[in-house]
PDB file of C-alpha atoms and ligand atoms in Angstrom:
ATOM      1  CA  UNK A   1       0.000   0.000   0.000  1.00  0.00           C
ATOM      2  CA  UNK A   2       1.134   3.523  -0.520  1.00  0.00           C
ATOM      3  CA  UNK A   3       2.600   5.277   2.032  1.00  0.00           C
ATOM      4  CA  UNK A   4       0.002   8.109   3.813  1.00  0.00           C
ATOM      5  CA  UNK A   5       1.034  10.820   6.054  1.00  0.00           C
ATOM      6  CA  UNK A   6      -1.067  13.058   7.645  1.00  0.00           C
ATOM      7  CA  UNK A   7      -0.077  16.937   8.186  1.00  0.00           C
ATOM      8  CA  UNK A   8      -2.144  17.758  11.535  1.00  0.00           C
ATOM      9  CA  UNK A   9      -2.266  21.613  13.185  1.00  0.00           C
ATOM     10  CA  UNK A  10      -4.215  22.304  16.078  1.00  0.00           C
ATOM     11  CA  UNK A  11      -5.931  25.906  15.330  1.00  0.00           C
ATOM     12  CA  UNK A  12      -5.378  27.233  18.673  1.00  0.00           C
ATOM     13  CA  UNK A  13      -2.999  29.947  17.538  1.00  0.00           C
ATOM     14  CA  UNK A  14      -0.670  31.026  15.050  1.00  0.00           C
ATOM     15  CA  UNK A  15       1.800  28.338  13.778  1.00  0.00           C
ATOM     16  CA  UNK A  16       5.569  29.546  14.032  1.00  0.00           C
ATOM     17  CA  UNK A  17       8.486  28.395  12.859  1.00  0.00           C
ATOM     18  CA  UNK A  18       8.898  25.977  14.726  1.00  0.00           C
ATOM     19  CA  UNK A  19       5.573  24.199  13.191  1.00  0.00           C
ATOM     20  CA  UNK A  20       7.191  25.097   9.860  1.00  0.00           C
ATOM     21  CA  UNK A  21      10.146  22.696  10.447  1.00  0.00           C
ATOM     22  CA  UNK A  22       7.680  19.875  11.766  1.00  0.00           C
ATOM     23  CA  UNK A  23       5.514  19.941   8.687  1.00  0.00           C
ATOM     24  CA  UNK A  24       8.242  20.324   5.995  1.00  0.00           C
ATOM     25  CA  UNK A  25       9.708  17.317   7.220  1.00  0.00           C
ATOM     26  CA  UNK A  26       6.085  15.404   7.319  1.00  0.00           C
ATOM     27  CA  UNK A  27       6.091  16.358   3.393  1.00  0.00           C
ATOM     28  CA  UNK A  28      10.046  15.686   2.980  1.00  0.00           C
ATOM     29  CA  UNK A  29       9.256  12.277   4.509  1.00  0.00           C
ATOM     30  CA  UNK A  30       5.822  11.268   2.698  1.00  0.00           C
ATOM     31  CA  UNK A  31       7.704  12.185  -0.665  1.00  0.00           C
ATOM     32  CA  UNK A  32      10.643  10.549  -0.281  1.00  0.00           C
ATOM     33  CA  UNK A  33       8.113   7.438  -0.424  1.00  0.00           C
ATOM     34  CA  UNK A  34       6.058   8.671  -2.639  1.00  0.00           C
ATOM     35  CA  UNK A  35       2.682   8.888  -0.620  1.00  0.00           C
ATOM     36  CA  UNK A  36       0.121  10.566  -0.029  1.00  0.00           C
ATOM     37  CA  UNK A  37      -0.234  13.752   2.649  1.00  0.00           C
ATOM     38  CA  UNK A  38      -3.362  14.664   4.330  1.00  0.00           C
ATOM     39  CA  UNK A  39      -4.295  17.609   5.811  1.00  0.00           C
ATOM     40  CA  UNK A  40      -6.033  17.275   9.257  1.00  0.00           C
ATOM     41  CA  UNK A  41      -7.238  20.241  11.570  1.00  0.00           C
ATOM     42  CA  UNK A  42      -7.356  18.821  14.985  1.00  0.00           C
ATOM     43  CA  UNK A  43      -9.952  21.348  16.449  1.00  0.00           C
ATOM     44  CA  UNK A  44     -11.340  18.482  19.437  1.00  0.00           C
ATOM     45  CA  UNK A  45     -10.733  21.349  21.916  1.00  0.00           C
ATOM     46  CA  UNK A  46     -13.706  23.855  20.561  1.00  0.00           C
ATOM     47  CA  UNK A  47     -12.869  26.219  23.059  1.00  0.00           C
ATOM     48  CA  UNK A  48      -9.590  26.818  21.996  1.00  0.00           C
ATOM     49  CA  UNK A  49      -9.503  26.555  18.677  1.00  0.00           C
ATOM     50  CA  UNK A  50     -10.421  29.598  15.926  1.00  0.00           C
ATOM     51  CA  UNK A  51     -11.819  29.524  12.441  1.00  0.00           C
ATOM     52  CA  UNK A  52      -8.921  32.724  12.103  1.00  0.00           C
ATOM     53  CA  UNK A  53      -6.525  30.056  13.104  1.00  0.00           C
ATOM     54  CA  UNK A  54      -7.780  27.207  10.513  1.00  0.00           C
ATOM     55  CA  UNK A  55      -7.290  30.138   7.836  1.00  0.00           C
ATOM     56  CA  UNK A  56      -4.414  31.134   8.947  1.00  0.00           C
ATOM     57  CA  UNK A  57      -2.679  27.548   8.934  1.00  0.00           C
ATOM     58  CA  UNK A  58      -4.015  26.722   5.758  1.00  0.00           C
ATOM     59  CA  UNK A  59      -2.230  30.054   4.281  1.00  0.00           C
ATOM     60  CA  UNK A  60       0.911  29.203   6.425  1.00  0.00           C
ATOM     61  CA  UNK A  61       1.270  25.320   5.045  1.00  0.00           C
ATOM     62  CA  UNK A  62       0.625  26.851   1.425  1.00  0.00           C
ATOM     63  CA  UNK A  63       3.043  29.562   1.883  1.00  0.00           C
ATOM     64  CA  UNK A  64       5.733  27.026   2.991  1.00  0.00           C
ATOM     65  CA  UNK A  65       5.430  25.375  -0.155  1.00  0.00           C
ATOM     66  CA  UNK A  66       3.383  21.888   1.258  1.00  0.00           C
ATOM     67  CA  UNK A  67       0.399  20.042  -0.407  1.00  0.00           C
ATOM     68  CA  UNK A  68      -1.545  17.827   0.465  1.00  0.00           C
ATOM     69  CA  UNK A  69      -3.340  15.471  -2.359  1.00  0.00           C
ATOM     70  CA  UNK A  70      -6.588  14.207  -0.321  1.00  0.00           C
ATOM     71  CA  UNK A  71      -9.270  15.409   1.682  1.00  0.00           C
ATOM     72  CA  UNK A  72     -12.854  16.999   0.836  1.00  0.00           C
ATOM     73  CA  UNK A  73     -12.927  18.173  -3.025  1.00  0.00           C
ATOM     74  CA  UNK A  74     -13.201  22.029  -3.167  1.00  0.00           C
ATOM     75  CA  UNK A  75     -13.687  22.153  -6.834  1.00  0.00           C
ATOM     76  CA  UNK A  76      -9.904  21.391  -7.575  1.00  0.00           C
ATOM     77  CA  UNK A  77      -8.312  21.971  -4.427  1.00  0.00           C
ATOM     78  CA  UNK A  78      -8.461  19.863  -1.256  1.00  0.00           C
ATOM     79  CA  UNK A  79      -9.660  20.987   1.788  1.00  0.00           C
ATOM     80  CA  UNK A  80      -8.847  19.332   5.394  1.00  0.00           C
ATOM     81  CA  UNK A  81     -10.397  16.884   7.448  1.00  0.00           C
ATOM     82  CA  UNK A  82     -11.659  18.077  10.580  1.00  0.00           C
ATOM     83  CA  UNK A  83     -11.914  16.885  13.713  1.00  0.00           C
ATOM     84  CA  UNK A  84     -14.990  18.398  15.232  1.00  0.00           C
ATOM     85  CA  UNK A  85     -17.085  16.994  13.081  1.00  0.00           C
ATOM     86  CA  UNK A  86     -16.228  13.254  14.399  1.00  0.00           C
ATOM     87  CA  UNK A  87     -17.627  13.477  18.134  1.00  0.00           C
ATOM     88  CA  UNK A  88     -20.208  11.141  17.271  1.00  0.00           C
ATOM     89  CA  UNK A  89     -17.463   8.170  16.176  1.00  0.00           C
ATOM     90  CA  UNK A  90     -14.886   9.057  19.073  1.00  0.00           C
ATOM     91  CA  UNK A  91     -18.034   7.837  21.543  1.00  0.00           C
ATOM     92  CA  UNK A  92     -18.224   4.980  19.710  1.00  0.00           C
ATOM     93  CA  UNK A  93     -14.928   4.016  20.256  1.00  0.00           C
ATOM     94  CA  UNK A  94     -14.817   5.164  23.909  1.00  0.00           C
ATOM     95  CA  UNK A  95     -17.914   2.836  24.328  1.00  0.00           C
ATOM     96  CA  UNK A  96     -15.546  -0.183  22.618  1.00  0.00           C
ATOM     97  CA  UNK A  97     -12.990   0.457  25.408  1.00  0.00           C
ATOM     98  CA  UNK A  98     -15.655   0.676  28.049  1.00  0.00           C
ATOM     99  CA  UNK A  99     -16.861  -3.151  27.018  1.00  0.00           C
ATOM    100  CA  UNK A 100     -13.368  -3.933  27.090  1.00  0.00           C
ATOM    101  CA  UNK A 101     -13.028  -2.613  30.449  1.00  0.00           C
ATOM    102  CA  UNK A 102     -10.415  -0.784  29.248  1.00  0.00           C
ATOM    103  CA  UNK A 103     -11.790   2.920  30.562  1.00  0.00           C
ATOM    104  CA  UNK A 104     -13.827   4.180  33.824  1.00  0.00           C
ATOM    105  CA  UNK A 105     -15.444   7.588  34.290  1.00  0.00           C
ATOM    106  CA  UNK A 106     -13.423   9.165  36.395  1.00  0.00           C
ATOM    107  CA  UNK A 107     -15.139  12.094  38.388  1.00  0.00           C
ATOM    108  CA  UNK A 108     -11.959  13.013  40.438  1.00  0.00           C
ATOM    109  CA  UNK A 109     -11.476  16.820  39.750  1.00  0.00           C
ATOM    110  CA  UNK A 110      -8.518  18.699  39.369  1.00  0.00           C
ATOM    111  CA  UNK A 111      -8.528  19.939  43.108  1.00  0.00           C
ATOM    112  CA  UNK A 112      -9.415  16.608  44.614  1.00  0.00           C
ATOM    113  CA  UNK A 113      -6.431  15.383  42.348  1.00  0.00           C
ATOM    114  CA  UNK A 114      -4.454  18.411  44.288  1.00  0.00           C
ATOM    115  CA  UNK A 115      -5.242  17.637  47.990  1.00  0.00           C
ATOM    116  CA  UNK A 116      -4.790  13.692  47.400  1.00  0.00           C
ATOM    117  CA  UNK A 117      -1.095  14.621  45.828  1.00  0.00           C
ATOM    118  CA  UNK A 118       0.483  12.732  42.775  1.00  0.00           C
ATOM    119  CA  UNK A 119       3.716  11.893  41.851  1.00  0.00           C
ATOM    120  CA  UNK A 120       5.373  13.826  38.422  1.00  0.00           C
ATOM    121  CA  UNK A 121       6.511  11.851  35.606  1.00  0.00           C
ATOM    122  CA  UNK A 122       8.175  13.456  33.157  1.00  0.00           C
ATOM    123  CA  UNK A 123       6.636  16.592  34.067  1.00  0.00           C
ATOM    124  CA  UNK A 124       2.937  15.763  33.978  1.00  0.00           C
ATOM    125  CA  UNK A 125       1.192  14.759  36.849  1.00  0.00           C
ATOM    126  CA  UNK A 126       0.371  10.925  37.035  1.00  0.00           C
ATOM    127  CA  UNK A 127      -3.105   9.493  38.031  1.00  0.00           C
ATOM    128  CA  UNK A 128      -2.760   7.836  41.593  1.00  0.00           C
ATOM    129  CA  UNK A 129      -3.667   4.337  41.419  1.00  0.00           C
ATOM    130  CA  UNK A 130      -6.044   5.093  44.404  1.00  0.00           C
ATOM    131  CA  UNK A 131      -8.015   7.027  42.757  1.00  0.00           C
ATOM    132  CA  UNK A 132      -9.023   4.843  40.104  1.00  0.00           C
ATOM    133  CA  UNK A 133     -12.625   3.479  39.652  1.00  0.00           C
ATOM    134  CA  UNK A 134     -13.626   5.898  42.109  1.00  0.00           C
ATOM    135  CA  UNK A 135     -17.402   6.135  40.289  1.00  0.00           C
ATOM    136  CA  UNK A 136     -19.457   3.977  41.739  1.00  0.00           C
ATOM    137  CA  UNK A 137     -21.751   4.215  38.485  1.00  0.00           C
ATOM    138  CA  UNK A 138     -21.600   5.979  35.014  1.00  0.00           C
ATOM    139  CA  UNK A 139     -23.838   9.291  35.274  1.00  0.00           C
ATOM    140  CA  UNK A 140     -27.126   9.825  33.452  1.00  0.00           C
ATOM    141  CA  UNK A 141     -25.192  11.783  30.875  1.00  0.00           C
ATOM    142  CA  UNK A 142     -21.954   9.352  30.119  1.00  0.00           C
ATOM    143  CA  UNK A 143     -20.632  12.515  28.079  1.00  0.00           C
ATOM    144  CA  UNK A 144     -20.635  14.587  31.312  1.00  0.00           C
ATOM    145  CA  UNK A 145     -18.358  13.257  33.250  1.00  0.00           C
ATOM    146  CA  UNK A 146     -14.108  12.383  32.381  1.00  0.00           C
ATOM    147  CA  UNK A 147     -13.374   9.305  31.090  1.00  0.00           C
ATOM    148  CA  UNK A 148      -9.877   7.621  31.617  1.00  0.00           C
ATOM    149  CA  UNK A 149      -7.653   4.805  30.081  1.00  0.00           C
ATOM    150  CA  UNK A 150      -7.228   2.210  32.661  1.00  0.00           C
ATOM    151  CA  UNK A 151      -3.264   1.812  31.502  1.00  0.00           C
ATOM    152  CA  UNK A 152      -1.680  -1.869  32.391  1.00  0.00           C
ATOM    153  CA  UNK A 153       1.082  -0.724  34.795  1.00  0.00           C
ATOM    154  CA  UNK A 154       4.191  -2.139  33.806  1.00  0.00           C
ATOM    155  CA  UNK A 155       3.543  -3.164  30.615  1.00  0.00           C
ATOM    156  CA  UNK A 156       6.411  -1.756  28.498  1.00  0.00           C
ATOM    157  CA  UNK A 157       5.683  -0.025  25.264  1.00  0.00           C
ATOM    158  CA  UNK A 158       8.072   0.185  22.486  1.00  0.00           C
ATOM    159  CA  UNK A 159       8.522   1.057  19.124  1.00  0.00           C
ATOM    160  CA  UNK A 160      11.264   2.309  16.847  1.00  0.00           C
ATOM    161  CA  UNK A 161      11.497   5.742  15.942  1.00  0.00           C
ATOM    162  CA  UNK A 162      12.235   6.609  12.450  1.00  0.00           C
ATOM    163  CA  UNK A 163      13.532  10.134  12.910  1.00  0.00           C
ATOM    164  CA  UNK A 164      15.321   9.388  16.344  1.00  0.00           C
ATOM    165  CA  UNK A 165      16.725   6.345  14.458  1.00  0.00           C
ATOM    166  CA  UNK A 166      16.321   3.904  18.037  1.00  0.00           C
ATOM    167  CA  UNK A 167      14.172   1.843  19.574  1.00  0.00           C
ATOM    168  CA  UNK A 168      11.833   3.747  22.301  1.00  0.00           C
ATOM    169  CA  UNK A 169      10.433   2.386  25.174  1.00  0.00           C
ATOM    170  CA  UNK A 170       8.155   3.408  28.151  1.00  0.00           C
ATOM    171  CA  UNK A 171       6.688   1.997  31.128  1.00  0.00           C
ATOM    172  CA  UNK A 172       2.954   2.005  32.101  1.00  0.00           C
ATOM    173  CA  UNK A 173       1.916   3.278  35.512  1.00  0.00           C
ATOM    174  CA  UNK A 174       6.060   4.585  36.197  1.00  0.00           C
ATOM    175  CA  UNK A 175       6.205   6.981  33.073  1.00  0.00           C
ATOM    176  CA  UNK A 176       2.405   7.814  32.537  1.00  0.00           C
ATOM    177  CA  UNK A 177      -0.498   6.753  34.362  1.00  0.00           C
ATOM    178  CA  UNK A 178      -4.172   6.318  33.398  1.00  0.00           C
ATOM    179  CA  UNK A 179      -5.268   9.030  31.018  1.00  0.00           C
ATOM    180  CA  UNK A 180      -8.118  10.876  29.779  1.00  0.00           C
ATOM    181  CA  UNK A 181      -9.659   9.934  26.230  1.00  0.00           C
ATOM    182  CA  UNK A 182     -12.990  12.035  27.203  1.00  0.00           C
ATOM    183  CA  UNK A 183     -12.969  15.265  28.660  1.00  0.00           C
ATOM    184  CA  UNK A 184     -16.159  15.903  31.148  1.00  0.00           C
ATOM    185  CA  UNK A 185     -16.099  19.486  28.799  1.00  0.00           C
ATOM    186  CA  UNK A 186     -17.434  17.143  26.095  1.00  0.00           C
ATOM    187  CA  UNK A 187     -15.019  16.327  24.358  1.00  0.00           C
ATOM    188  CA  UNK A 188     -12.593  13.789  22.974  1.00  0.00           C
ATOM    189  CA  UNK A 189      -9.044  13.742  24.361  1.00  0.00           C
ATOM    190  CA  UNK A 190      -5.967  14.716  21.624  1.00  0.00           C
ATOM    191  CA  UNK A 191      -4.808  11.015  22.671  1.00  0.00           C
ATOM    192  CA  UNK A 192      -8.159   9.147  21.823  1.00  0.00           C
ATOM    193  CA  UNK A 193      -8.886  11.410  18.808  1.00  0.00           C
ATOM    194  CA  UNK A 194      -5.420  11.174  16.978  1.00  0.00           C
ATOM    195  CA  UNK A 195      -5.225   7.649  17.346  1.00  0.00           C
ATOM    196  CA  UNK A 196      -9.117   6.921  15.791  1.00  0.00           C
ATOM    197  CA  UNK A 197      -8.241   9.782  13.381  1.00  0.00           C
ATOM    198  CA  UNK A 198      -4.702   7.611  12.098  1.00  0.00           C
ATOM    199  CA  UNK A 199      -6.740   4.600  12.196  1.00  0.00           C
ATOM    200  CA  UNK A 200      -9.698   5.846  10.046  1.00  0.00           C
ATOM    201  CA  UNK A 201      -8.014   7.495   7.297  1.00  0.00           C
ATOM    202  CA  UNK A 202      -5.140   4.603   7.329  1.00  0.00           C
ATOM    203  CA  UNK A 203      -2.091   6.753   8.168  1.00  0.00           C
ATOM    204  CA  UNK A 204       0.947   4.746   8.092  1.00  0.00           C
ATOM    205  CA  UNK A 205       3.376   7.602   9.441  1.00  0.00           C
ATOM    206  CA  UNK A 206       2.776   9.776  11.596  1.00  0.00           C
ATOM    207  CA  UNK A 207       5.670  12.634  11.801  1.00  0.00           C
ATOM    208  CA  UNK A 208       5.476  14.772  14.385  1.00  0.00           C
ATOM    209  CA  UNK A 209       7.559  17.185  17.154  1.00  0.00           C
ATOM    210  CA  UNK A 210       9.573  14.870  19.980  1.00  0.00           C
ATOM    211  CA  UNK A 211       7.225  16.468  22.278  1.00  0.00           C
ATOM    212  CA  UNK A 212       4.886  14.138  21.723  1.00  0.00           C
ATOM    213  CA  UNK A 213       7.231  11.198  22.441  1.00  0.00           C
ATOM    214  CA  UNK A 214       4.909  10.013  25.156  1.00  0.00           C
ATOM    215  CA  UNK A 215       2.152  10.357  23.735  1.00  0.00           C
ATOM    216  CA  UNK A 216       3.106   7.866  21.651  1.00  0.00           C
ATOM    217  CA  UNK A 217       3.410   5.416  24.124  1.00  0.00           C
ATOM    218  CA  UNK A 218      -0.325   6.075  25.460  1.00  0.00           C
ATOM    219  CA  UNK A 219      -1.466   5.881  21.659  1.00  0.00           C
ATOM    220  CA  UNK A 220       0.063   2.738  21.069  1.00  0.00           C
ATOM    221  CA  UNK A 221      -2.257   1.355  23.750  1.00  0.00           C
ATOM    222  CA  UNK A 222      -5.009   2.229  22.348  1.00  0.00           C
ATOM    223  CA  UNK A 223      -4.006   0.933  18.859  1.00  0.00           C
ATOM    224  CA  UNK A 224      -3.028  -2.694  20.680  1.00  0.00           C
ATOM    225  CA  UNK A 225      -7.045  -2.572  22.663  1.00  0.00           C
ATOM    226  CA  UNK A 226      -8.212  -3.065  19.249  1.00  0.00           C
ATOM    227  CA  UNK A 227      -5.306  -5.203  17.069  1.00  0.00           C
ATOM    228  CA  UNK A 228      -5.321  -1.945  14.547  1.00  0.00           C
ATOM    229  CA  UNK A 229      -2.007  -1.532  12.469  1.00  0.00           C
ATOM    230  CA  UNK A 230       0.331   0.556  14.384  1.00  0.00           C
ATOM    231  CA  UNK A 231       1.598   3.439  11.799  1.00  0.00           C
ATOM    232  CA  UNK A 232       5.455   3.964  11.753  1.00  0.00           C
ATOM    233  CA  UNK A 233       6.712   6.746  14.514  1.00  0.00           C
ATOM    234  CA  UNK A 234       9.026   9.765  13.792  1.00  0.00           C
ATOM    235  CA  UNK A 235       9.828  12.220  16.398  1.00  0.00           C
ATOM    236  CA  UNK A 236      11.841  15.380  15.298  1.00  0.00           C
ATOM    237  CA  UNK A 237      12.982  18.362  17.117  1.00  0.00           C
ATOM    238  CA  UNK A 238      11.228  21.035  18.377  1.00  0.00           C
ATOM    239  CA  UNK A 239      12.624  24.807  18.269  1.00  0.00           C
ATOM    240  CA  UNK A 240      13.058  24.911  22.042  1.00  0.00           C
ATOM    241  CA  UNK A 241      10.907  27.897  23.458  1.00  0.00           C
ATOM    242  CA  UNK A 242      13.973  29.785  24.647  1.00  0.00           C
ATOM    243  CA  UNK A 243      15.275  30.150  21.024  1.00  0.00           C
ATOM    244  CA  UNK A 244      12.314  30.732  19.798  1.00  0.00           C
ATOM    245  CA  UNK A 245      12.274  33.809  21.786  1.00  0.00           C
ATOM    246  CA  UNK A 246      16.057  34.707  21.020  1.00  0.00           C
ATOM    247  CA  UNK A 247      15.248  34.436  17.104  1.00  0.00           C
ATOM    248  CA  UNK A 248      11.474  36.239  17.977  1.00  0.00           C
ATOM    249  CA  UNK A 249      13.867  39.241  19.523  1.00  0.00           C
ATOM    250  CA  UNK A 250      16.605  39.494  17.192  1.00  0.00           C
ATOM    251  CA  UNK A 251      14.431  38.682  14.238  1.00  0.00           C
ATOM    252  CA  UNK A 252      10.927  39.829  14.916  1.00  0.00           C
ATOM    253  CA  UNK A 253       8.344  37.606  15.907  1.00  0.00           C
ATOM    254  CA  UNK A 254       8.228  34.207  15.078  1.00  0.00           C
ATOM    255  CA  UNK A 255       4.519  33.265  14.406  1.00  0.00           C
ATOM    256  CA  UNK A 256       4.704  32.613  10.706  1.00  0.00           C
ATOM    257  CA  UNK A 257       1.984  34.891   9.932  1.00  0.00           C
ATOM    258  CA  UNK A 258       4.496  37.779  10.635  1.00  0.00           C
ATOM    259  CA  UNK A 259       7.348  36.601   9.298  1.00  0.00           C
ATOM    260  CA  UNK A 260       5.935  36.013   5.729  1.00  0.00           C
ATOM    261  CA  UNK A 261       3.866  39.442   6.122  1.00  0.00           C
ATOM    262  CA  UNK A 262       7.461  41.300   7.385  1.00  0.00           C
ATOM    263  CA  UNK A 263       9.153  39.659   4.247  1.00  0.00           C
ATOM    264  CA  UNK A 264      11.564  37.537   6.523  1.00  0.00           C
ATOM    265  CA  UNK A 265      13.608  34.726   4.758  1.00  0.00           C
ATOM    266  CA  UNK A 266      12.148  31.957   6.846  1.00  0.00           C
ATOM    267  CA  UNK A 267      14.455  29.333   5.082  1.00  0.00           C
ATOM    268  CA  UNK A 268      17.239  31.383   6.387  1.00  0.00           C
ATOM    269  CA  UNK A 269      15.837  31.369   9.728  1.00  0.00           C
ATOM    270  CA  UNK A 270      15.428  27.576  10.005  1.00  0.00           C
ATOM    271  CA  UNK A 271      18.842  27.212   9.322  1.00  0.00           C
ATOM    272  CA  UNK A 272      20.201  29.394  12.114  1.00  0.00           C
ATOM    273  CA  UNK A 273      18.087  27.458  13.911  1.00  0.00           C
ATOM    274  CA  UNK A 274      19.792  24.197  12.703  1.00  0.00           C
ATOM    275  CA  UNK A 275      17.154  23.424  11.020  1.00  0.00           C
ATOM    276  CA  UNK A 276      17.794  23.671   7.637  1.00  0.00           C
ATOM    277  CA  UNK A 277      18.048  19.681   6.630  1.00  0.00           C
ATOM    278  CA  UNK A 278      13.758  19.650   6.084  1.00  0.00           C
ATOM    279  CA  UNK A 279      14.642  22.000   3.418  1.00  0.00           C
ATOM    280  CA  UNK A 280      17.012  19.363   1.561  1.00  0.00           C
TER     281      UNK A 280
HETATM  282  N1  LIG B 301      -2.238  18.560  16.618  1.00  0.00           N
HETATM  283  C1  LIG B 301      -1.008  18.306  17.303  1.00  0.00           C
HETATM  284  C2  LIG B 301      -0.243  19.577  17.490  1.00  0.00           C
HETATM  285  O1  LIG B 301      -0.475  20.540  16.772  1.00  0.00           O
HETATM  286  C3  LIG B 301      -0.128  17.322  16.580  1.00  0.00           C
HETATM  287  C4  LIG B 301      -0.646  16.003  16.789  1.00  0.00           C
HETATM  288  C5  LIG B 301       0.067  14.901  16.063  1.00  0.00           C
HETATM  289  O2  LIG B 301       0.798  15.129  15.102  1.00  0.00           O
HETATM  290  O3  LIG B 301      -0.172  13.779  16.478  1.00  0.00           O
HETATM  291  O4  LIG B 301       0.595  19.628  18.377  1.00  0.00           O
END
């Protein structure tokens, strides 16, 4: 089968250049097999995300020089997939993993989740054990309430990165603990969306920033509840936030809105950044 990749911005804000070197290197990778690239707006979190900011991408992506060759026919152009219109499927699955016994509703709130304490992992607060299946039953409205990924604890998940070039691994319940797939908000969880999402439009690489490392172990479980082909993992830097903010100060500001309206060599940039191989 032909290689699919999926290009996938979250329209909470302006994309910088930092999303510039992600994406480049999505396309870089997808033709260098010849695929196919998809276009995906991952706007699950309606309260953060803009129409301005789906624009705004979309003018970004085309500016950089990336197409994508699938998605909803706008009379010879194609337009993304988007998220928010796929609540109805993410229940379904949630309801799968629920008759696995795979995921509780969870109605421990962030403050409760304070005054018990939790240990850190990696920087993110993990889940005490304790506190799981605290719900004695699922609420009127199932959709009201959190819903979490019982994870196996030490189950070790690994796969080999394709950008990192090694073999990853993490460790249920020590580096992440059970997570949310539906937030009490109403809405699907990035994990539980992105993985359905890769599933359903048969991604088979999914390129992305090594800040989402983890996340790729959590994902993974959710692929292996169901037996779904697991798409090939590449992780590659991120522009680190502090020089982001050098290059925003000597160079003006980095969202890539700016730069391409100030008439800033962006290529240029990404190289100073040591960036400049997604360019090859
Ligand atoms: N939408 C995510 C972001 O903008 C990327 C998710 C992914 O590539 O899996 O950070």
């Amino acid at each position: 089968m032909k290689a699919r990749g999926r290009l996938a911005p979250t329209p909470s804000g302006e994309l910088h250049l930092g999303h510039a070197a992600s994406f480049l290197r999505v396309q870089q990778s997808i033709r260098e097999k010849n695929g196919t690239l998809i276009l995906r707006i991952e706007d699950v979190d309606r309260l953060r995300c803009k129409q301005e900011f789906v624009d705004s991408s979309i003018e970004a992506l085309k500016a950089l020089g990336i197409t994508w060759e699938e998605g909803p026919d706008l009379g010879g152009d194609f337009g993304p997939y988007v998220q928010s219109e796929k609540t109805a499927r993410y229940k379904e699955i949630i309801l799968k993993l629920r008759d696995l016994n795979l995921v509780y509703p969870c109605p421990v709130s962030r403050r409760q989740l304070r005054e018990h304490g939790f240990d850190l992992a990696h920087g993110e607060a993990l889940f005490p054990k304790e506190l799981r299946d605290s719900c004695d039953q699922i609420p009127e409205d199932p959709w009201s309430i959190n819903w979490r990924f019982r994870v196996p604890d030490g189950l070790k998940l690994s796969f080999y990165d394709q950008e990192l070039q090694k073999e990853i691994t993490f460790e249920a319940g020590i580096d992440f603990g059970d997570f949310i797939v539906w937030r009490r908000d109403g809405m699907a969880s990035y994990e539980l969306s992105v993985v359905v999402d890769d599933h359903d439009m048969k991604i088979s690489e999914v390129v992305r920033g090594e800040d989402l490392l983890l996340s790729t172990a959590r994902q993974l479980l959710i692929y292996r509840s169901f037996g779904w082909d697991e798409p090939q993992f590449g992780h590659c830097p991120i522009l680190k936030d502090g020089e982001g903010e050098k290059l925003a100060k000597t160079r003006g500001s980095r969202s890539l809105k700016s730069i391409f309206s100030e008439g800033r060599d962006w290529r240029q940039m990404l190289k100073d950044c040591g960036l400049g191989k997604v360019l090859d």
